[in-house]
PDB file of C-alpha atoms in Angstrom:
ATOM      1  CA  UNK A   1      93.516 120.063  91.592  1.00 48.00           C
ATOM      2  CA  UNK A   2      92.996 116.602  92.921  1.00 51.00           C
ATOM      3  CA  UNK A   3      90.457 115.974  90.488  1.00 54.00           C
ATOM      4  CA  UNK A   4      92.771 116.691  87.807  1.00 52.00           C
ATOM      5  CA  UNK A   5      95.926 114.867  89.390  1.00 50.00           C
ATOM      6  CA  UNK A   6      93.081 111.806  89.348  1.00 49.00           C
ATOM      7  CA  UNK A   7      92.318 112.246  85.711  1.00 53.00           C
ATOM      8  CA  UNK A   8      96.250 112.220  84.800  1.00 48.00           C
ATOM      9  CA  UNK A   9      96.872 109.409  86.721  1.00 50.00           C
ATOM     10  CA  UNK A  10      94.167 107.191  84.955  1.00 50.00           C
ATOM     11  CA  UNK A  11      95.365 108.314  81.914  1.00 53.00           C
ATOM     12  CA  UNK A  12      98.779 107.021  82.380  1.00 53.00           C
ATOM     13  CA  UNK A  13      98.096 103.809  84.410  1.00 56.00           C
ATOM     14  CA  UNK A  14      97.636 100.700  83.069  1.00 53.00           C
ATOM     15  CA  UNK A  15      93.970  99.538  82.934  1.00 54.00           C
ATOM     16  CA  UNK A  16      93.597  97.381  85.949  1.00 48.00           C
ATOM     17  CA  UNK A  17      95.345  99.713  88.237  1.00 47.00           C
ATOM     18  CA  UNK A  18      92.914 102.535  85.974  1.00 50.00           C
ATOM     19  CA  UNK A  19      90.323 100.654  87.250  1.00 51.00           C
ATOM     20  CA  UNK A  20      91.828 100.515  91.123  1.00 50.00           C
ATOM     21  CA  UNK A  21      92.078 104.284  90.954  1.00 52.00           C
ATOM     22  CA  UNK A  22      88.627 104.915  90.314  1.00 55.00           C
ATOM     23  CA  UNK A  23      85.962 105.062  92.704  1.00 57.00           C
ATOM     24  CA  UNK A  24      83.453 104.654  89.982  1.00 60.00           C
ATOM     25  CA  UNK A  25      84.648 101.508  88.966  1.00 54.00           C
ATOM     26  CA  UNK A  26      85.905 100.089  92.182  1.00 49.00           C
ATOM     27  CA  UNK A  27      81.927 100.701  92.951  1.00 51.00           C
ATOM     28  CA  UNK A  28      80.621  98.954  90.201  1.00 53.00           C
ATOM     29  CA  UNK A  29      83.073  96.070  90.439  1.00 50.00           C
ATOM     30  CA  UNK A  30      81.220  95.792  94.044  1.00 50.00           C
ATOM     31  CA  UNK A  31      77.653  95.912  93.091  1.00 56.00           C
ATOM     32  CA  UNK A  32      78.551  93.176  90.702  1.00 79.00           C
ATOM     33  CA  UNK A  33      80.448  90.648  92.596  1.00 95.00           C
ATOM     34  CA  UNK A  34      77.836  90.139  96.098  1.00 96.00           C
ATOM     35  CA  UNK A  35      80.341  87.780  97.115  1.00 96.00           C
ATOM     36  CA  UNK A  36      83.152  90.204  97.192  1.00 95.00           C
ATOM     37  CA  UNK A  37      80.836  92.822  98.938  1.00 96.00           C
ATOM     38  CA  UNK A  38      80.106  90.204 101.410  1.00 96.00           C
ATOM     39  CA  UNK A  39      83.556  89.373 102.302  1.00 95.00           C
ATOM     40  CA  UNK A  40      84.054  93.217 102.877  1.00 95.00           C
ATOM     41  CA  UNK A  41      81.633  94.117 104.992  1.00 95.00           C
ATOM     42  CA  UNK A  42      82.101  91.224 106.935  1.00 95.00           C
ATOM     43  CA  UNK A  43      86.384  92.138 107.546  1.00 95.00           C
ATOM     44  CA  UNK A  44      84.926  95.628 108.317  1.00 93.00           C
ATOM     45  CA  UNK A  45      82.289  94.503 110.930  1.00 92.00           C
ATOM     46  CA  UNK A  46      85.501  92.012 112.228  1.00 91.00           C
ATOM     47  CA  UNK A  47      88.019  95.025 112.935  1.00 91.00           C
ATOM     48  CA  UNK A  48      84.983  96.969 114.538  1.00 87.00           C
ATOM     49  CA  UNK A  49      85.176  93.959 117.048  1.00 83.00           C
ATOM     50  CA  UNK A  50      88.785  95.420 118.094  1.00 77.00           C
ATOM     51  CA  UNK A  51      88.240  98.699 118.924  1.00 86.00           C
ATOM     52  CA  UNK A  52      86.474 100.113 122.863  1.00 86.00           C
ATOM     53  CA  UNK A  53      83.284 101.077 121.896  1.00 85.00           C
ATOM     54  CA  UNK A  54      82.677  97.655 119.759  1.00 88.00           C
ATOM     55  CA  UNK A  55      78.983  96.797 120.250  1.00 91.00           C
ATOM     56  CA  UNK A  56      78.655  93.170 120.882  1.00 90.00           C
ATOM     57  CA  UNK A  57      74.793  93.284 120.459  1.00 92.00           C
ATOM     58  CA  UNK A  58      74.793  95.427 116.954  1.00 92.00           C
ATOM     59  CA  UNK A  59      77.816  93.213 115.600  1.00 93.00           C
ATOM     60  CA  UNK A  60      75.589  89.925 115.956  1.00 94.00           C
ATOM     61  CA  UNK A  61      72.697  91.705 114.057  1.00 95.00           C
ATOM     62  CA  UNK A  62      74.568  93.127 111.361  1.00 95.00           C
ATOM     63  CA  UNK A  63      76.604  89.444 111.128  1.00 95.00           C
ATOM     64  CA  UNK A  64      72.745  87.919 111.147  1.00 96.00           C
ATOM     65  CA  UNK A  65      71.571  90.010 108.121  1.00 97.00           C
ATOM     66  CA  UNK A  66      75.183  89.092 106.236  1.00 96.00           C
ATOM     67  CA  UNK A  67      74.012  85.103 106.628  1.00 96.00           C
ATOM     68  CA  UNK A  68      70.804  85.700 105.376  1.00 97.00           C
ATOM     69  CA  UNK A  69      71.329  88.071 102.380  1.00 97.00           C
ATOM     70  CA  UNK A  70      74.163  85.026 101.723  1.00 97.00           C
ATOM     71  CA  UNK A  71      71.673  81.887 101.774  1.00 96.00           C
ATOM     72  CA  UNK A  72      69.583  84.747  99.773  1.00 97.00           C
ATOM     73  CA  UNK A  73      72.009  84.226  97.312  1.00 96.00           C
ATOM     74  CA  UNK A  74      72.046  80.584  97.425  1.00 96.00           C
ATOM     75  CA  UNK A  75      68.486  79.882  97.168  1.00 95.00           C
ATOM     76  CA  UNK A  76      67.516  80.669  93.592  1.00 93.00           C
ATOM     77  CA  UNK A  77      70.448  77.708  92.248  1.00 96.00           C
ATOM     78  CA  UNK A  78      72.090  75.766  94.934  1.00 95.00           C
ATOM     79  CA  UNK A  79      74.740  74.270  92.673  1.00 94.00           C
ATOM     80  CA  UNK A  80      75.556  77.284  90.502  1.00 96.00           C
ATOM     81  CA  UNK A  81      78.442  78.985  90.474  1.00 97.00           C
ATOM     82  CA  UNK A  82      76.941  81.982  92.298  1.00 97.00           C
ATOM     83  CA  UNK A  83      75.930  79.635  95.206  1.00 97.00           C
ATOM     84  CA  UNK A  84      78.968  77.915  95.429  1.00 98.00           C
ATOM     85  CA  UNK A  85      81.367  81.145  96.149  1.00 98.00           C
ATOM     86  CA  UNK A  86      78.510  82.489  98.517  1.00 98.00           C
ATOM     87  CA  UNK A  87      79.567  79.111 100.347  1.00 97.00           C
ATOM     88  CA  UNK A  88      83.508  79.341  99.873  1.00 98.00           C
ATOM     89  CA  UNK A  89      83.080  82.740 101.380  1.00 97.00           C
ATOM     90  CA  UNK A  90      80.827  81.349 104.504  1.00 97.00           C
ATOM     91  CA  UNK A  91      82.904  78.554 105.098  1.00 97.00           C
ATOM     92  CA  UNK A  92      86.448  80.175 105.416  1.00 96.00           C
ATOM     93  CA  UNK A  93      85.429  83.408 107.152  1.00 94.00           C
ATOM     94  CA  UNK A  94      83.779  81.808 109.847  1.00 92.00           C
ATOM     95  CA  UNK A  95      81.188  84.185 109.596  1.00 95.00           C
ATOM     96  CA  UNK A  96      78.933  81.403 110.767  1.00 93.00           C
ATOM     97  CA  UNK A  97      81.259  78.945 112.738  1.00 91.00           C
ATOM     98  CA  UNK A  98      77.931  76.821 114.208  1.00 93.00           C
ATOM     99  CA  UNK A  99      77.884  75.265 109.785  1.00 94.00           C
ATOM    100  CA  UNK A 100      81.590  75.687 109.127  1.00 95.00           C
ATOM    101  CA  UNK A 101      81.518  71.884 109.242  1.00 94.00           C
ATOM    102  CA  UNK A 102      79.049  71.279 107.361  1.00 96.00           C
ATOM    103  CA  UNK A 103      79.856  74.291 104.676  1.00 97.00           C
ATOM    104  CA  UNK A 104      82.988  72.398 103.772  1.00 97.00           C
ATOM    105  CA  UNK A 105      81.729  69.191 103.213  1.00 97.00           C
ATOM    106  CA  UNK A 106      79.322  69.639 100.825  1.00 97.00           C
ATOM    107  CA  UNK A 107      82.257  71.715  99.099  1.00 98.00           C
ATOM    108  CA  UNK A 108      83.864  69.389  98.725  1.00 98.00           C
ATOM    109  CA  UNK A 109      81.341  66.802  98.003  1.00 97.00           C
ATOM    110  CA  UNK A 110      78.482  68.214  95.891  1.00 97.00           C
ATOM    111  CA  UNK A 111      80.166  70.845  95.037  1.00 98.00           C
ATOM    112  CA  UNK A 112      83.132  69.304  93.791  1.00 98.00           C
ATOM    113  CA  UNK A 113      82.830  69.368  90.104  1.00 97.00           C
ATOM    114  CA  UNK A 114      82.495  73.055  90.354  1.00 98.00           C
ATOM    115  CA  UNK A 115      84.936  75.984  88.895  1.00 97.00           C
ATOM    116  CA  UNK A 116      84.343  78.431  91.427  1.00 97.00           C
ATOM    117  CA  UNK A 117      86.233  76.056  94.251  1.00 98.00           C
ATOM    118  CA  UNK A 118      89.389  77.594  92.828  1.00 97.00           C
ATOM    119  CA  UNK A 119      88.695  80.267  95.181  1.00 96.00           C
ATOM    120  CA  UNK A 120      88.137  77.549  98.149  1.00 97.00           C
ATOM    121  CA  UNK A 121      91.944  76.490  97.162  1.00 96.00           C
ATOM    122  CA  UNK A 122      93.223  79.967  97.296  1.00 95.00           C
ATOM    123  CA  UNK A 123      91.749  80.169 100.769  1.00 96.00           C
ATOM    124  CA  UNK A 124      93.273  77.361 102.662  1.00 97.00           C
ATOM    125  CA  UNK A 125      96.257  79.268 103.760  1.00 95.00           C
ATOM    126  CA  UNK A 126      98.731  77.313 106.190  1.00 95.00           C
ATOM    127  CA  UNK A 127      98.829  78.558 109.224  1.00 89.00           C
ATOM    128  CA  UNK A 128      95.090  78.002 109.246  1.00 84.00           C
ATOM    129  CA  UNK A 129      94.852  74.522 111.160  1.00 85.00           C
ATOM    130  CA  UNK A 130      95.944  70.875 110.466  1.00 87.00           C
ATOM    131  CA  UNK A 131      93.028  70.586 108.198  1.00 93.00           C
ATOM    132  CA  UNK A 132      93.213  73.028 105.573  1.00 95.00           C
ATOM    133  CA  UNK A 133      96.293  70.522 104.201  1.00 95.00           C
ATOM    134  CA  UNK A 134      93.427  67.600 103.994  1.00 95.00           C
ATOM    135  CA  UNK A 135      91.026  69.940 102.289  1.00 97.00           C
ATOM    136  CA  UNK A 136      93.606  71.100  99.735  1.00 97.00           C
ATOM    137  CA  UNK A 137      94.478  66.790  99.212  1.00 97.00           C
ATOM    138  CA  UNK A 138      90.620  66.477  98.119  1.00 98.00           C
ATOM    139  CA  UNK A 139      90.724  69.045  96.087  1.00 98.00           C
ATOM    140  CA  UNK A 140      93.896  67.646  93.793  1.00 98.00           C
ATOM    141  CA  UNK A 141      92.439  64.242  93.998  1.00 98.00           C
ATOM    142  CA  UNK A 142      88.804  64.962  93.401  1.00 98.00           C
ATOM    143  CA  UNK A 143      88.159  68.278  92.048  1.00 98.00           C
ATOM    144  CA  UNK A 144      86.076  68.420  88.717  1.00 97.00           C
ATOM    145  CA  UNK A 145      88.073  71.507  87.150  1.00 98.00           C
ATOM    146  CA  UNK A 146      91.884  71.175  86.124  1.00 98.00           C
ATOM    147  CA  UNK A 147      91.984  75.253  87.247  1.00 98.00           C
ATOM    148  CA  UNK A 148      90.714  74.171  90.871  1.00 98.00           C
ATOM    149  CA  UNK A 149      93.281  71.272  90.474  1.00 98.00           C
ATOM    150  CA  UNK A 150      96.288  73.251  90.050  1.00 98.00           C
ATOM    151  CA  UNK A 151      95.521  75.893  92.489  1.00 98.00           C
ATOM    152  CA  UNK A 152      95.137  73.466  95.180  1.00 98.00           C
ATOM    153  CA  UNK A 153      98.239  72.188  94.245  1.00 98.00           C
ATOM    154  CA  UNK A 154      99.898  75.312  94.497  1.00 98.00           C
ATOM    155  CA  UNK A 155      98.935  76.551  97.446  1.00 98.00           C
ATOM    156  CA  UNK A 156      99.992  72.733  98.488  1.00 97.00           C
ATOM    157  CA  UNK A 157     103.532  73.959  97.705  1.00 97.00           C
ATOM    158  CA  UNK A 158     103.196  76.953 100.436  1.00 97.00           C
ATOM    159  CA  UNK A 159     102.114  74.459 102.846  1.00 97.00           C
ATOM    160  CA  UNK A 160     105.557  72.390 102.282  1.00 97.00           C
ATOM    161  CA  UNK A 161     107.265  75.256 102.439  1.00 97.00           C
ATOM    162  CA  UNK A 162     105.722  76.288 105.765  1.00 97.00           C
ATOM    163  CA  UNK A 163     106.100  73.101 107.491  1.00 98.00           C
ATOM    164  CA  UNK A 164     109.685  72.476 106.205  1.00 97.00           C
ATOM    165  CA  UNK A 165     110.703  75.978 107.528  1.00 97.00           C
ATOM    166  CA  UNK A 166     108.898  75.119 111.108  1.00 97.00           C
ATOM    167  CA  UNK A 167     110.648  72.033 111.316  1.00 98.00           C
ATOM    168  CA  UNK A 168     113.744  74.172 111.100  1.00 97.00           C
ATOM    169  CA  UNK A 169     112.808  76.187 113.680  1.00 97.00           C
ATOM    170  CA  UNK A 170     111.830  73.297 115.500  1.00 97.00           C
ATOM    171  CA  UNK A 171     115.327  71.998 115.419  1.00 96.00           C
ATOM    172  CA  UNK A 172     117.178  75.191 115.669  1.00 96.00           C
ATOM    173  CA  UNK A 173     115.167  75.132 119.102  1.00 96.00           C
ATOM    174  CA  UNK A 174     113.695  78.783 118.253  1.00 97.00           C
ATOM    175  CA  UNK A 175     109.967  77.180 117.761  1.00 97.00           C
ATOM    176  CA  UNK A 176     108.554  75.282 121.321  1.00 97.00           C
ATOM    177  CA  UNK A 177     107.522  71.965 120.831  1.00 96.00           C
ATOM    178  CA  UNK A 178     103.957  72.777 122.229  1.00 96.00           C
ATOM    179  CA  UNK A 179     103.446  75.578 119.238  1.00 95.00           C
ATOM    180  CA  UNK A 180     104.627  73.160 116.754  1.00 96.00           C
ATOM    181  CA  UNK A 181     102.175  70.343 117.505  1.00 95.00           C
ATOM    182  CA  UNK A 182      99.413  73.084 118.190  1.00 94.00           C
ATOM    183  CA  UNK A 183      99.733  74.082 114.923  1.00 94.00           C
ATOM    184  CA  UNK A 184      99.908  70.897 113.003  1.00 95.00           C
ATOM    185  CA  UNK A 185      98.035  68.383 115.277  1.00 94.00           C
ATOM    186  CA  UNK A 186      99.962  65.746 117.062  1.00 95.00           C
ATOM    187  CA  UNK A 187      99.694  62.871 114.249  1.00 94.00           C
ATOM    188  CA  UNK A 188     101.036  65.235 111.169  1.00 95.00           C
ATOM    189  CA  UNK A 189     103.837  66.593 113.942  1.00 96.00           C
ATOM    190  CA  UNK A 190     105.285  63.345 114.243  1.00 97.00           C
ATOM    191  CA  UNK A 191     104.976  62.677 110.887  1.00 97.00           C
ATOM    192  CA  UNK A 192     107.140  66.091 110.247  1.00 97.00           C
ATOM    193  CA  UNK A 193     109.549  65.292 112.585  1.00 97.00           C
ATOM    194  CA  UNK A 194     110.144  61.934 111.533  1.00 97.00           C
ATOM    195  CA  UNK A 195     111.062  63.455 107.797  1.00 97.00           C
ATOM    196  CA  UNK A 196     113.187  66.355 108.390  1.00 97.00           C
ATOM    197  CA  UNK A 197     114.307  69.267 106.638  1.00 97.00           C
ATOM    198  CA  UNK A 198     115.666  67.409 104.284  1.00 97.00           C
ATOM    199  CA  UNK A 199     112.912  64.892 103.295  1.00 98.00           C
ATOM    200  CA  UNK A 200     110.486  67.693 103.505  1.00 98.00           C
ATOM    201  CA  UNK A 201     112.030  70.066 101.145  1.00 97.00           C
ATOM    202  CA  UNK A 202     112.585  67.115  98.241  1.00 97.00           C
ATOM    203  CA  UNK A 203     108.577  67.463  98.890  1.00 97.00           C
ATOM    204  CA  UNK A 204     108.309  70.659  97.777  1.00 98.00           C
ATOM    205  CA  UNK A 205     110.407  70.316  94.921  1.00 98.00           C
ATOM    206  CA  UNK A 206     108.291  67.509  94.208  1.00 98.00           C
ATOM    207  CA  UNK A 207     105.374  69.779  94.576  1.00 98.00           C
ATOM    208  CA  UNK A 208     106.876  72.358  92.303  1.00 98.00           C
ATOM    209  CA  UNK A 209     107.662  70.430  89.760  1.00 98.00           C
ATOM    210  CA  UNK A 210     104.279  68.727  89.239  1.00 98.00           C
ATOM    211  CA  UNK A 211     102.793  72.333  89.551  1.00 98.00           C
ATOM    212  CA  UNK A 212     105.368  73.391  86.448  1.00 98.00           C
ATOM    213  CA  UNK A 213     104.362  70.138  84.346  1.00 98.00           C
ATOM    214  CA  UNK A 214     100.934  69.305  84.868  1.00 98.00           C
ATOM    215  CA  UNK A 215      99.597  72.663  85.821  1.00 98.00           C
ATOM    216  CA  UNK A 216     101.864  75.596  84.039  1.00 98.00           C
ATOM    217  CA  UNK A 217      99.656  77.218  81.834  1.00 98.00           C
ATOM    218  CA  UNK A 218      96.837  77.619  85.066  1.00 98.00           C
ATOM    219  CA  UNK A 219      96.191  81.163  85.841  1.00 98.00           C
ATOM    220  CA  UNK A 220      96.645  82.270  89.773  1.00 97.00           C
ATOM    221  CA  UNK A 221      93.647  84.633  91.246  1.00 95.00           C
ATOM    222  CA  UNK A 222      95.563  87.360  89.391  1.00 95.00           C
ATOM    223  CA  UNK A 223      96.028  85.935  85.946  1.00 96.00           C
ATOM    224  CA  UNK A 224      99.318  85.169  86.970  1.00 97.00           C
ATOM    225  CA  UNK A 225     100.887  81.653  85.586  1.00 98.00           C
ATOM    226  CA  UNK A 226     101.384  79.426  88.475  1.00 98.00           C
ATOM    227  CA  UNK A 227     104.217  77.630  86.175  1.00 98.00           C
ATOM    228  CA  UNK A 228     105.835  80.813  86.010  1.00 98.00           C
ATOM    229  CA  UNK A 229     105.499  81.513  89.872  1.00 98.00           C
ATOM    230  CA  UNK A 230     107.234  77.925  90.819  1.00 98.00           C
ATOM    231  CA  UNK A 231     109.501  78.021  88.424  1.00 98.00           C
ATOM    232  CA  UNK A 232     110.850  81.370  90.495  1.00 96.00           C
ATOM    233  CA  UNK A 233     110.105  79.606  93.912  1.00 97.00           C
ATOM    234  CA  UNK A 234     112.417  76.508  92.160  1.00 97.00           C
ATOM    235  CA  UNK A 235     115.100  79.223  91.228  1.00 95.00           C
ATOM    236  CA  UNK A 236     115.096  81.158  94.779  1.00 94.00           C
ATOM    237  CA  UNK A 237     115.337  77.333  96.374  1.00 93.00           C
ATOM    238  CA  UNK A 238     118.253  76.456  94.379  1.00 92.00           C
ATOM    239  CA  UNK A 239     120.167  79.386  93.677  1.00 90.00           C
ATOM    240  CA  UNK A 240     119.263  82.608  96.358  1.00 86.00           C
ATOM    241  CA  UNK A 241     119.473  81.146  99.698  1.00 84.00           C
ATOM    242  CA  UNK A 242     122.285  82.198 102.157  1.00 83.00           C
ATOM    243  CA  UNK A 243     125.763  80.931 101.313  1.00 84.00           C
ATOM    244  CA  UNK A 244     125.485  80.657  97.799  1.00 82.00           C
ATOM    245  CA  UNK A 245     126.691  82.780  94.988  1.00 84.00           C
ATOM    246  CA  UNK A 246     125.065  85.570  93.846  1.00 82.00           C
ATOM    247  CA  UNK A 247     123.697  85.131  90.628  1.00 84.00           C
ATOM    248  CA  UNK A 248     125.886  87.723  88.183  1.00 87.00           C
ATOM    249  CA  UNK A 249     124.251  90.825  87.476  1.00 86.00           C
ATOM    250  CA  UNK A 250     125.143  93.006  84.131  1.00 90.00           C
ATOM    251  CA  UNK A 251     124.160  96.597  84.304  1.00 87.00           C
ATOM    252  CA  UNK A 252     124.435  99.741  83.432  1.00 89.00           C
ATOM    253  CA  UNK A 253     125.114 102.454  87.008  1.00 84.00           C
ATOM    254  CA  UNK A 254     123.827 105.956  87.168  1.00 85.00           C
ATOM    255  CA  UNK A 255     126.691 107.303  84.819  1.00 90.00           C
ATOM    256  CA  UNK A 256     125.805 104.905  82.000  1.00 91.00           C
ATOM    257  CA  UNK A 257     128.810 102.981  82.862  1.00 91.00           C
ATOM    258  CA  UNK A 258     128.355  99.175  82.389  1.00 93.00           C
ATOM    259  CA  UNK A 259     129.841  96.769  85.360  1.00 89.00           C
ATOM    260  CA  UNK A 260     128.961  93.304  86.866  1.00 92.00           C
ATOM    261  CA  UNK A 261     128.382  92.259  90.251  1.00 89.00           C
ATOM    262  CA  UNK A 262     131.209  89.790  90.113  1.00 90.00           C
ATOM    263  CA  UNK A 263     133.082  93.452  89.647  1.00 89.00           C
ATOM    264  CA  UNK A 264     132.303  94.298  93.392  1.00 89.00           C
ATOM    265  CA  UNK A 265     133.351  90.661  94.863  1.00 88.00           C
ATOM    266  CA  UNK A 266     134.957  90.685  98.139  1.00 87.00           C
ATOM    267  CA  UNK A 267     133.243  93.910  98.837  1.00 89.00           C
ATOM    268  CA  UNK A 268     130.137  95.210 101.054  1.00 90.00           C
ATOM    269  CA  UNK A 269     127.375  95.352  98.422  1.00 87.00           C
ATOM    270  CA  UNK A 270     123.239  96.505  99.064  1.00 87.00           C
ATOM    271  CA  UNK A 271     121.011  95.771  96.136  1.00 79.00           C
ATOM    272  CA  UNK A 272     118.125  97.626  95.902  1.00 82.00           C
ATOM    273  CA  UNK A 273     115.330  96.339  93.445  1.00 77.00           C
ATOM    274  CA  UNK A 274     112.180  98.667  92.448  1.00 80.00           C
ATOM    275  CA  UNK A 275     110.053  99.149  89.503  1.00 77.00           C
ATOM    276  CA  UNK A 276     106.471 100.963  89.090  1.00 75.00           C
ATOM    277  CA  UNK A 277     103.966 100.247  87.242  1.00 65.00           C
TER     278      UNK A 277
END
């Protein structure tokens, strides 16, 4: 039965979430991206770390033989593409903290013609540390690849976002001051203080905008157009934050009967939105 149920639901899903579904394929996707086997091993050795009977001794061997089979990797071309993501993955998951340092700089130095540093960019989350920000700067200015370009720039926009929304907590008082300039460092808190909300969002617009002109057509890590994704990010900004008007809504309700939102003003309303796929 669940080997049937299995078989219908390939059948009817579309192919990438065929491909999800099936343990065949999620295998071989594996064995052919080291990189992406790397990173997984290495999250499952770091939740092992959580639990009582972690064993400190057997998580430093098994983290020793990820390294090596990495710099494995790296050995046979230093500057290929291969080698590069082996070092993307080293240097943002810490799995060697003593070359961190070093990991990044010759990303972003030797390495920074390459295509496979849009991965890098979608890695340097905020939230991450004051320098991530810097990183994803070099990688607008200097980057080799016009794909590495706009992802950097994109994930630029989250970090406006994020530090325009702390400063709001900051000033609402429901962030510490101590927590903000933790986060930030003590030169870029100032700096973010000294803007405000206000001169901080016209950043991200900013941001936004250059993403949708210079960068549209770029694909996210899910083929997704990162002109498409700001322009909703623009359109949430202007038009779906609290106190505005709803956007009208034409539809049809469970009857078949058509009505609009505006139909419902003045009144309680919940909007649910789903879909499948």
């Amino acid at each position: 039965m669940q080997t049937t149920l299995l078989l219908v639901l390939l059948a009817l899903a579309p192919p990438a979430v065929a491909r999800a579904l099936d343990p065949q394929a999620v295998a071989q996707e594996k064995a052919a991206d080291p990189v992406g086997e790397l990173r997984s091993q290495f999250d499952t050795l770091s939740r092992e770390a959580g639990k009582p009977a972690f064993d400190a001794q057997k998580f430093q061997k098994d983290r020793a033989e990820l390294v090596a089979r990495a710099r494995a990797l790296m050995k046979d071309d230093p500057r290929g593409e291969l080698a590069v993501r082996v070092r993307v993955w080293m240097a943002t998951s810490g799995v060697e903290s003593a070359s961190q340092a070093a990991l990044f700089d010759e990303l972003l130095t030797k390495d920074i013609a390459s295509p496979a540093l849009a991965e890098l960019a979608d890695w340097l989350r905020p939230g991450e540390g004051p320098e991530q920000r810097t990183r994803l700067e070099e990688l607008v200015d200097k980057a080799g690849d016009r794909t590495v370009r706009g992802r950097a720039l994109w994930t630029l926009g989250d970090h406006a976002k994020r530090e325009r929304d702390r400063v709001r907590g900051l000033e609402a008082g429901d962030i510490k001051t101590e927590a903000f300039e933790k986060e930030f460092g003590d030169e870029r808190a100032e700096t973010l203080r000294k803007t405000g909300v206000a001169g901080l969002e016209k950043q991200y617009v900013a941001t936004l905008e250059r993403v949708i002109k210079d960068y549209g057509d770029v694909p996210d890590a899910r083929g997704r157009r990162i002109g498409t994704r700001a322009e909703g990010a623009l359109f949430e900004l202007r038009s779906l934050q609290i106190g505005m008007l709803v956007p009208d809504i034409e539809a049809e309700d469970i009857d078949g009967v058509a009505f609009k939102l505006s139909d419902y003003r003045g009144k309680v309303v919940v909007l649910d939105f789903w879909g499948h796929w």
